[in-house]
Amino acid sequence: MHTTARYFLDGLREADIEYLFSNLGTDHVTLVEELAQAQQDGRPAPAVILCPHENVAIHMAGGYAAVTGRGQGVMVHVDAGTANAAMGLHNLMRARLPVLLMAGKSPFSLHGELPGARDNYVHYVQDPFDIGSLVRPYVKWEYNLPSGVVSKEVLRRAHTVMHSEPAGPVYLTLPRETLIESWAPEQIRSYPAERYGPAQLGGLSPQAVQQVARTLMQANNPLVITSYLGRKPEAVQALEALARLCGIRVVEFSPSWLCMSRESPCFFGFDPTPLLPETDVGLLLDVDVPWLPHVTRPREDTQWLHIDVDPVKKDFPMWGFASDARWPADCAVALRAIHEAVESLADDAFHARVRERMQSWPAQHAQRRARWNAAAATAGEADALNPAWVCAAVGRRLEPDDVVINEGIRNAPAVLQQIPRTQPMSLLGGAGGGLGYSAGMALGVKLARPNSRVVHIEGDGGFHFSTPSSVYAVSQSYGLPILTVVLDNGGWQAVKEAVLRVHPSGAAAQENQFYARWPGEMRRYDKVAEAFGAHGEWVRTADEMEPALDRCFAAMQAGRSAVLVASVAKI
């Protein structure tokens, strides 16, 4: 006879969950006991990564899934831990990243009737009417484990749902009495992935493939807009091949993954606005928001075709982007089939038109690169450094396999333009609206890719949201060195800009008061990191930058995280 908790841990392993990013509590007592017993017996069990705050735990799982495609477990404490993880779960839902969030529940037995019954004051106050409501908008599936008999079946179901496209988070609650129940081994069944695993999204129908292929071949100025196609490296390769074959310009708008090498002749930057007036055929590929309609309007006669893991955006109450055809499909599969169809249909005249179309592109690339270089040409003044110059200095230090996580927010264009990336999975960004994600994601990426250097770039507001003491405690405890670059502009630029867009001549503009600036005189984010073993640098002038970067990269090489705070122009 063994407890539900033991079978549950076995079930996690059977579902290929290798890690539990955890912040444990009184609800997990039998899981803790069985983890210790597994260690004592030498039995395999998921590795526990203790995180002092759930924001780090949930985003570590997200970072790990972003570069591996494999969802892991996050174990939190009742409703309180669920609430702390909820913002991160929102981010992972928008990024379509699989994760199994698990929370214990306060015991339901009050008088000692069952093993695991209530024995603490908090068991009364941590028992809400509907714990799932804390995360229901952000999960594909939620369930409460009713009995240890079905523990492995429940876990297989959770794993299958979170990995079936569109992938996303799932939520499972675990009553304390259920975890301590005992069962005979013959009562517990396994549910192998071969028969119960996730559904696979396929490509397009032959008719749709022909439609897209012929439409592209007839186009004069085709355009692709994408954001998260790069979540599958094979899709990046397929897009590159099709774009070169058909002479398609490719724009990444607000990318959450790298979708095309910046060195590709088909890469046209991050803003579709200047290209839309001449675009007669557009492909929307794995993109949630292709442009901002209040400032960007495509031609009325442009034909738009949409291929996406989720073309109807079922989790968006309103969306509003028209297309002439929409297909749910795996872009890698679909684009390879379209490529084959074009090759079979193409003649010499088609290839000649494509070559002619692409002849002017090198000059356009040079002009774009010259604009970006000009933006980073000057360093700025003391305590008012130029964010583009700072990002360019970081970018010059990076190798192709290094991973950059962009949380620059209002400075995100500087990150994208000044830190060129070429390899799939070498750039990640945020898909949701919750700040404070990049540090936890960086730790998860480093866990998944220990031989890659991982750099994340955030503002000072994002640094606060990231629960930094938890970030660097985890980094130190588990040997996960990352580089944090903080673009410190003294507050939230996004708030100021939003006010000015809506009320350009209002009282806030007249008073220069946006309630977004830090009023304190001393802000030393580098010292926060140093308190947990990281190396810290505070860069206020241009001549301090290169030596500071030398020391930061040396610290990472030695196994320590580093935080470089750049004092940029203030809001």
XYZ file of C-alpha atoms in Angstrom:
571
model
C 0.000 0.000 0.000
C 1.220 3.465 -0.882
C -0.194 6.951 -0.580
C -1.857 8.901 -3.348
C 1.091 11.294 -3.149
C 3.519 8.540 -4.150
C 1.425 7.479 -7.124
C 0.992 11.129 -8.012
C 4.764 11.658 -8.149
C 5.109 8.525 -10.260
C 2.408 9.876 -12.553
C 4.260 13.146 -12.978
C 7.320 11.241 -14.143
C 5.237 9.124 -16.508
C 3.918 12.382 -17.987
C 7.505 13.547 -18.632
C 7.348 16.268 -15.994
C 10.946 16.569 -14.843
C 10.693 19.681 -12.671
C 8.399 21.069 -10.016
C 8.927 24.810 -9.625
C 7.585 25.071 -6.126
C 6.619 27.186 -3.170
C 5.226 24.682 -0.706
C 2.918 24.921 2.297
C 0.948 23.004 4.893
C -1.177 21.463 2.137
C 1.776 19.545 0.675
C 2.860 17.519 3.700
C 2.417 14.072 2.151
C 4.014 15.145 -1.129
C 7.009 16.397 0.859
C 7.172 13.086 2.737
C 7.011 11.036 -0.456
C 9.642 13.185 -2.180
C 11.959 12.582 0.756
C 11.140 8.879 0.708
C 11.926 8.688 -3.007
C 15.276 10.319 -2.348
C 15.972 7.878 0.467
C 14.986 4.877 -1.672
C 16.778 6.097 -4.803
C 13.532 6.172 -6.806
C 13.129 8.742 -9.579
C 10.945 11.763 -8.854
C 10.629 15.224 -10.363
C 13.356 17.616 -9.266
C 12.064 20.334 -6.963
C 13.195 23.891 -7.683
C 12.240 25.979 -4.657
C 11.206 29.526 -5.541
C 10.666 32.093 -2.776
C 7.910 33.701 -4.854
C 5.403 32.106 -7.221
C 6.018 34.746 -9.894
C 9.460 33.245 -10.432
C 8.140 29.682 -10.321
C 5.465 30.195 -12.976
C 7.765 32.127 -15.311
C 10.588 29.609 -14.903
C 8.177 26.973 -16.135
C 7.260 29.290 -18.992
C 10.866 29.889 -20.000
C 11.614 26.182 -19.895
C 8.583 25.399 -22.061
C 9.347 28.238 -24.484
C 12.642 26.685 -25.620
C 11.841 22.986 -25.167
C 8.118 22.719 -25.916
C 7.772 20.572 -22.783
C 5.420 21.754 -20.060
C 6.529 21.308 -16.458
C 4.850 21.460 -13.063
C 4.403 24.424 -10.741
C 3.380 23.596 -7.179
C 1.915 26.404 -5.065
C 0.201 26.853 -1.712
C -3.636 26.921 -1.713
C -5.405 30.119 -2.825
C -2.598 32.442 -1.741
C -0.009 30.807 -3.986
C -2.533 30.507 -6.806
C -3.207 34.230 -6.607
C 0.524 35.008 -6.687
C 0.918 32.830 -9.790
C -2.142 34.198 -11.584
C -0.412 37.084 -13.369
C 2.230 34.736 -14.720
C -0.448 32.302 -15.773
C -2.025 35.111 -17.797
C 1.313 35.610 -19.579
C 1.699 31.904 -20.306
C -1.859 31.634 -21.580
C -1.271 34.466 -24.046
C 2.022 32.865 -25.116
C 0.325 29.470 -25.512
C 2.868 27.816 -23.255
C 2.029 24.523 -21.525
C 2.336 24.399 -17.741
C 0.610 22.373 -15.039
C -0.168 24.654 -12.095
C -1.005 22.631 -8.988
C -2.263 23.957 -5.672
C -3.004 22.116 -2.491
C -6.352 22.680 -0.830
C -7.163 23.286 2.783
C -8.377 20.072 4.415
C -12.113 19.539 4.179
C -12.402 17.456 7.353
C -12.708 19.656 10.426
C -12.727 17.348 13.447
C -9.904 14.899 12.857
C -12.147 12.367 11.109
C -9.542 11.651 8.412
C -5.761 11.623 8.211
C -4.644 15.061 7.067
C -7.608 16.871 8.663
C -7.375 20.504 9.669
C -4.799 21.183 12.362
C -3.930 24.840 11.847
C -5.650 28.220 11.931
C -4.808 28.968 8.301
C -6.733 25.912 7.132
C -9.911 27.838 7.889
C -8.969 31.112 6.215
C -7.405 29.553 3.082
C -10.546 27.754 1.966
C -12.384 29.992 -0.541
C -15.670 29.045 -2.159
C -14.149 28.823 -5.649
C -10.363 28.592 -5.747
C -10.398 27.917 -9.489
C -11.949 31.318 -10.166
C -8.564 32.886 -9.415
C -7.128 31.499 -12.660
C -10.122 30.307 -14.692
C -9.724 32.968 -17.426
C -6.162 31.774 -18.026
C -6.427 27.983 -18.183
C -7.649 25.438 -20.711
C -8.715 22.928 -18.065
C -9.169 22.780 -14.314
C -9.899 19.891 -11.998
C -9.808 18.788 -8.388
C -8.173 15.421 -7.687
C -11.066 13.372 -6.241
C -9.213 10.150 -5.395
C -5.777 8.613 -5.590
C -7.186 5.825 -7.752
C -7.365 8.210 -10.706
C -4.213 10.191 -9.962
C -2.270 9.008 -13.010
C -5.268 9.354 -15.292
C -5.851 12.914 -14.120
C -2.207 13.793 -14.702
C -2.237 12.290 -18.174
C -5.379 14.266 -18.965
C -3.759 17.486 -17.724
C -0.614 16.815 -19.751
C -2.598 16.005 -22.894
C -4.764 19.116 -22.686
C -1.909 21.519 -21.998
C 0.130 20.222 -24.955
C -2.722 19.960 -27.481
C -2.782 23.014 -29.730
C -3.358 25.750 -28.950
C -1.165 24.782 -26.002
C -1.645 26.498 -22.673
C -1.820 26.254 -18.888
C -3.975 23.860 -16.889
C -4.848 23.918 -13.185
C -5.217 21.080 -10.701
C -6.072 21.244 -6.995
C -5.013 18.588 -4.502
C -6.940 18.012 -1.246
C -4.681 17.103 1.663
C -6.819 14.147 2.721
C -6.768 12.764 -0.819
C -2.976 12.882 -0.976
C -2.571 10.856 2.224
C -4.992 8.065 1.280
C -3.402 4.635 0.695
C -3.976 2.316 -2.251
C -2.731 -1.050 -3.421
C -0.507 -0.930 -6.518
C -2.953 -3.010 -8.545
C -5.590 -0.297 -8.070
C -3.519 2.318 -9.917
C -3.358 2.268 -13.705
C -0.925 4.031 -16.003
C -2.030 5.943 -19.101
C 0.754 6.028 -21.706
C 1.149 8.948 -24.091
C 0.990 6.597 -27.070
C -2.704 6.066 -26.406
C -3.719 9.096 -24.336
C -1.291 11.796 -25.480
C -1.874 15.220 -27.012
C -3.570 15.782 -30.331
C -1.387 17.016 -33.178
C -2.328 19.961 -35.357
C -1.796 19.226 -39.032
C -1.395 21.297 -42.179
C -3.789 22.635 -44.794
C -6.070 20.721 -47.099
C -4.732 20.180 -50.640
C -7.249 22.731 -51.908
C -6.085 25.357 -49.404
C -2.437 24.656 -50.232
C -3.135 25.279 -53.907
C -5.115 28.420 -53.117
C -2.311 29.949 -51.062
C 0.383 28.883 -53.532
C -1.381 30.360 -56.550
C -2.262 33.545 -54.682
C 1.379 34.065 -53.705
C 2.563 33.397 -57.236
C 0.191 36.021 -58.642
C 1.138 38.642 -56.052
C 3.209 41.693 -56.909
C 4.208 42.609 -53.355
C 3.403 39.837 -50.884
C 3.962 40.347 -47.161
C 4.078 38.064 -44.112
C 3.322 39.382 -40.630
C 4.093 37.053 -37.748
C 4.827 37.083 -34.033
C 5.073 33.588 -32.585
C 5.693 31.306 -35.578
C 9.180 30.797 -34.120
C 7.824 28.761 -31.222
C 8.681 25.853 -33.544
C 12.189 26.076 -35.046
C 11.140 24.049 -38.069
C 8.567 26.747 -38.888
C 11.352 29.364 -39.017
C 13.180 27.269 -41.596
C 9.999 26.712 -43.603
C 9.177 30.432 -43.632
C 12.688 31.351 -44.751
C 12.531 28.874 -47.635
C 9.083 29.998 -48.820
C 9.946 33.698 -48.505
C 13.056 33.281 -50.642
C 11.206 31.179 -53.203
C 8.318 33.617 -53.598
C 10.003 36.924 -52.809
C 7.978 37.632 -49.669
C 8.858 40.411 -47.240
C 8.567 39.297 -43.604
C 7.782 41.519 -40.627
C 7.795 40.458 -36.988
C 5.288 42.611 -35.133
C 5.740 42.502 -31.359
C 7.537 39.145 -31.615
C 7.404 36.688 -28.746
C 9.848 34.373 -30.563
C 12.375 34.994 -33.308
C 10.592 34.092 -36.540
C 13.237 34.987 -39.118
C 16.967 35.647 -39.084
C 17.830 39.335 -39.133
C 20.382 38.490 -41.841
C 17.759 37.113 -44.219
C 17.168 39.141 -47.384
C 13.458 38.715 -46.704
C 13.496 40.236 -43.214
C 11.872 43.680 -43.225
C 11.919 44.715 -39.595
C 9.271 45.045 -36.963
C 6.690 47.484 -38.332
C 4.384 46.613 -41.226
C 3.003 50.167 -41.519
C 5.298 51.481 -44.299
C 4.853 48.277 -46.323
C 1.071 48.045 -46.283
C 0.332 50.662 -48.993
C 2.017 48.506 -51.642
C 1.016 45.092 -50.266
C -1.491 43.292 -52.479
C -1.314 39.895 -50.738
C -0.689 39.407 -47.054
C -0.149 36.277 -45.009
C -0.880 36.419 -41.298
C 1.118 33.570 -39.750
C 0.847 32.822 -36.024
C 0.152 36.387 -35.006
C -2.326 37.826 -32.509
C -2.107 41.547 -33.315
C -0.651 42.238 -36.795
C -0.806 46.035 -36.481
C -2.486 48.728 -34.405
C -5.603 49.811 -36.328
C -5.783 53.272 -34.757
C -2.550 54.241 -36.550
C -2.179 51.621 -39.299
C -4.684 50.781 -42.027
C -4.059 48.311 -44.852
C -5.375 48.810 -48.353
C -9.001 47.865 -48.828
C -8.140 45.628 -51.783
C -5.331 43.675 -50.101
C -6.078 39.973 -49.943
C -5.299 38.548 -46.501
C -4.856 34.843 -45.761
C -4.515 33.743 -42.150
C -2.777 30.519 -41.064
C -2.505 30.192 -37.316
C -2.616 27.741 -34.451
C -5.626 29.819 -33.340
C -6.948 31.975 -36.207
C -10.242 32.883 -34.507
C -8.519 33.999 -31.265
C -10.979 32.159 -29.074
C -9.578 33.722 -25.881
C -10.002 37.295 -27.154
C -13.505 38.642 -26.444
C -13.037 41.073 -29.366
C -10.428 40.938 -32.121
C -11.290 42.767 -35.342
C -8.754 41.909 -38.081
C -10.355 40.908 -41.375
C -9.015 38.180 -43.630
C -10.270 36.507 -46.777
C -9.548 32.975 -45.549
C -8.632 31.521 -42.160
C -7.174 28.106 -41.416
C -6.104 26.501 -38.137
C -2.847 24.736 -38.927
C 0.711 24.041 -37.905
C 2.623 26.700 -39.824
C 5.676 24.488 -40.301
C 3.609 21.779 -41.977
C 1.516 24.250 -43.954
C 4.434 26.316 -45.253
C 6.382 23.255 -46.373
C 3.364 22.064 -48.352
C 2.894 25.510 -49.914
C 6.582 25.555 -50.822
C 6.252 22.226 -52.613
C 3.159 23.433 -54.472
C 4.868 26.625 -55.650
C 7.914 24.702 -56.827
C 5.702 22.374 -58.844
C 3.833 25.289 -60.448
C 6.675 27.759 -60.940
C 8.194 28.476 -64.350
C 11.126 30.594 -65.457
C 8.968 33.688 -65.744
C 7.883 33.388 -62.095
C 11.455 33.029 -60.860
C 12.469 36.025 -62.979
C 9.715 38.169 -61.405
C 10.858 37.173 -57.940
C 14.482 38.027 -58.717
C 13.428 41.407 -60.075
C 11.279 42.112 -57.023
C 14.112 41.304 -54.641
C 16.755 43.372 -56.485
C 15.896 46.537 -54.554
C 15.818 44.837 -51.175
C 19.522 45.077 -50.267
C 19.363 48.861 -50.592
C 16.262 48.952 -48.396
C 18.002 46.778 -45.821
C 20.988 49.098 -45.815
C 18.748 52.118 -45.274
C 16.967 50.421 -42.377
C 20.241 49.373 -40.765
C 21.588 52.913 -41.198
C 18.534 54.300 -39.343
C 19.009 51.813 -36.533
C 22.737 52.544 -36.329
C 22.024 56.269 -36.197
C 19.631 55.730 -33.298
C 22.462 54.134 -31.308
C 25.274 56.409 -32.458
C 25.295 58.711 -29.436
C 25.660 57.492 -25.874
C 23.667 60.253 -24.242
C 24.525 62.212 -21.127
C 25.378 61.139 -17.596
C 22.311 59.632 -15.930
C 20.518 60.040 -19.246
C 22.098 57.321 -21.373
C 20.547 56.421 -24.715
C 18.719 53.047 -24.407
C 19.534 52.189 -28.034
C 23.248 52.802 -27.364
C 23.082 50.637 -24.235
C 21.405 47.788 -26.135
C 23.933 48.026 -28.955
C 26.779 47.693 -26.446
C 25.165 44.538 -25.039
C 24.445 43.180 -28.505
C 28.088 43.370 -29.552
C 28.964 40.910 -26.766
C 26.524 38.182 -27.734
C 27.000 34.966 -29.685
C 24.413 33.475 -32.056
C 23.359 30.778 -29.571
C 22.903 33.190 -26.660
C 19.278 33.792 -25.706
C 17.837 37.293 -25.292
C 14.532 37.865 -23.516
C 12.977 41.220 -24.347
C 11.008 42.987 -21.629
C 12.034 46.465 -22.690
C 8.358 47.506 -23.058
C 8.632 51.115 -24.330
C 12.299 50.406 -25.066
C 11.488 47.085 -26.744
C 12.243 48.540 -30.216
C 15.773 49.376 -29.037
C 16.257 45.766 -27.927
C 14.951 44.387 -31.216
C 16.882 46.778 -33.445
C 20.193 46.869 -31.617
C 20.604 43.202 -30.595
C 20.415 41.295 -33.884
C 19.462 37.658 -33.567
C 19.767 34.995 -36.238
C 19.025 31.607 -34.685
C 15.626 30.126 -33.773
C 14.992 30.328 -30.014
C 17.624 33.057 -29.583
C 14.994 35.729 -28.903
C 11.936 35.564 -26.674
C 9.469 38.274 -25.771
C 6.285 38.716 -23.830
C 2.900 37.820 -25.258
C 0.821 38.894 -22.266
C 0.350 42.106 -20.365
C 1.930 41.203 -17.028
C 5.313 42.763 -16.305
C 8.064 41.044 -14.373
C 8.257 37.947 -16.578
C 11.689 38.069 -18.172
C 13.844 37.239 -15.131
C 11.938 34.086 -14.241
C 11.844 33.077 -17.904
C 15.593 33.620 -18.131
C 16.140 31.201 -15.257
C 13.911 28.624 -16.947
C 15.759 29.028 -20.244
C 19.102 28.661 -18.481
C 17.888 25.470 -16.808
C 16.861 24.086 -20.204
C 19.957 25.332 -22.052
C 22.842 25.329 -19.569
C 25.464 25.927 -22.263
C 23.839 29.115 -23.567
C 24.297 32.542 -22.056
C 20.927 34.067 -21.206
C 20.365 37.831 -21.112
C 17.125 39.562 -20.240
C 16.460 43.257 -20.634
C 13.824 45.048 -18.600
C 12.927 48.441 -17.217
C 13.086 49.445 -13.608
C 9.342 48.887 -13.304
C 9.742 45.346 -14.611
C 12.578 44.779 -12.148
C 10.246 45.570 -9.262
C 7.503 43.305 -10.611
C 9.928 40.423 -11.112
C 10.307 39.786 -7.351
C 14.072 40.202 -7.716
C 15.073 38.780 -4.329
C 13.424 35.530 -5.408
C 15.089 35.664 -8.839
C 18.641 35.884 -7.534
C 18.018 33.519 -4.641
C 16.996 30.846 -7.161
C 19.906 31.720 -9.442
C 22.381 31.303 -6.594
C 20.799 28.168 -5.131
C 20.640 26.210 -8.375
C 23.663 27.551 -10.255
C 21.711 29.365 -12.980
C 23.705 32.477 -13.917
C 21.872 35.055 -16.031
C 22.575 38.644 -17.054
C 19.961 41.248 -16.168
C 20.119 44.603 -17.927
C 17.897 47.205 -16.256
C 17.080 50.284 -18.333
C 16.364 52.598 -15.416
C 14.263 55.540 -16.580
C 12.875 56.320 -13.141
C 9.335 55.009 -13.573
C 6.814 53.752 -16.103
C 7.218 55.426 -19.479
C 4.225 53.490 -20.817
C 1.894 55.270 -18.368
C 3.155 58.701 -19.385
C 2.886 57.948 -23.097
C -0.627 56.525 -22.717
C -1.821 59.661 -20.921
C -0.330 61.902 -23.599
C -1.919 59.883 -26.409
C -5.391 60.315 -24.926
C -4.979 63.714 -23.228
C -2.165 65.453 -25.149
C -2.978 68.918 -23.784
C -4.588 67.989 -20.486
C -3.706 68.830 -16.933
C -1.238 65.940 -16.638
C 0.731 67.269 -19.597
C 0.565 70.835 -18.313
C 1.753 69.846 -14.845
C 4.151 67.180 -16.130
C 2.607 64.886 -13.549
C 1.820 61.346 -14.603
C 2.053 59.516 -11.277
C 4.556 57.174 -12.859
C 7.881 58.482 -11.520
C 9.652 57.102 -8.494
C 9.739 59.830 -5.821
C 12.625 58.351 -3.800
C 16.183 59.621 -4.124
C 18.029 56.296 -3.926
C 17.411 53.296 -6.177
C 20.181 50.707 -6.297
C 18.791 47.669 -8.046
C 22.291 46.242 -8.331
C 22.492 46.055 -4.536
C 19.336 43.935 -4.393
C 21.025 41.348 -6.603
C 24.289 41.541 -4.656
C 22.412 40.603 -1.490
C 21.822 37.182 -3.075
C 25.276 36.546 -4.478
C 24.993 38.221 -7.874
C 27.445 40.716 -9.305
C 26.080 44.260 -9.588
C 26.974 47.247 -11.758
C 25.496 50.746 -11.831
C 26.377 52.508 -15.093
C 25.748 56.245 -15.177
C 28.181 57.438 -17.856
C 29.280 56.153 -21.243
C 32.854 55.426 -20.239
C 31.651 53.078 -17.502
C 29.782 50.761 -19.872
C 32.456 48.556 -21.448
C 34.364 47.821 -18.213
C 31.060 47.068 -16.485
C 30.078 44.640 -19.233
C 33.498 42.983 -18.959
C 32.897 42.342 -15.268
C 29.317 41.156 -15.815
C 30.245 38.584 -18.444
C 33.193 37.441 -16.329
C 30.827 36.913 -13.403
C 28.501 34.818 -15.563
C 31.431 32.790 -16.799
C 32.304 32.123 -13.153
C 28.772 30.918 -12.420
C 27.268 34.056 -10.869
C 24.390 36.126 -12.140
C 25.073 39.750 -12.976
C 22.862 42.828 -12.929
C 23.805 45.877 -14.985
C 21.687 48.927 -14.219
C 21.959 51.555 -16.961
C 20.805 55.002 -15.900
C 18.965 56.049 -19.076
C 17.026 59.232 -19.847
C 14.270 59.721 -17.289
C 10.590 59.979 -18.035
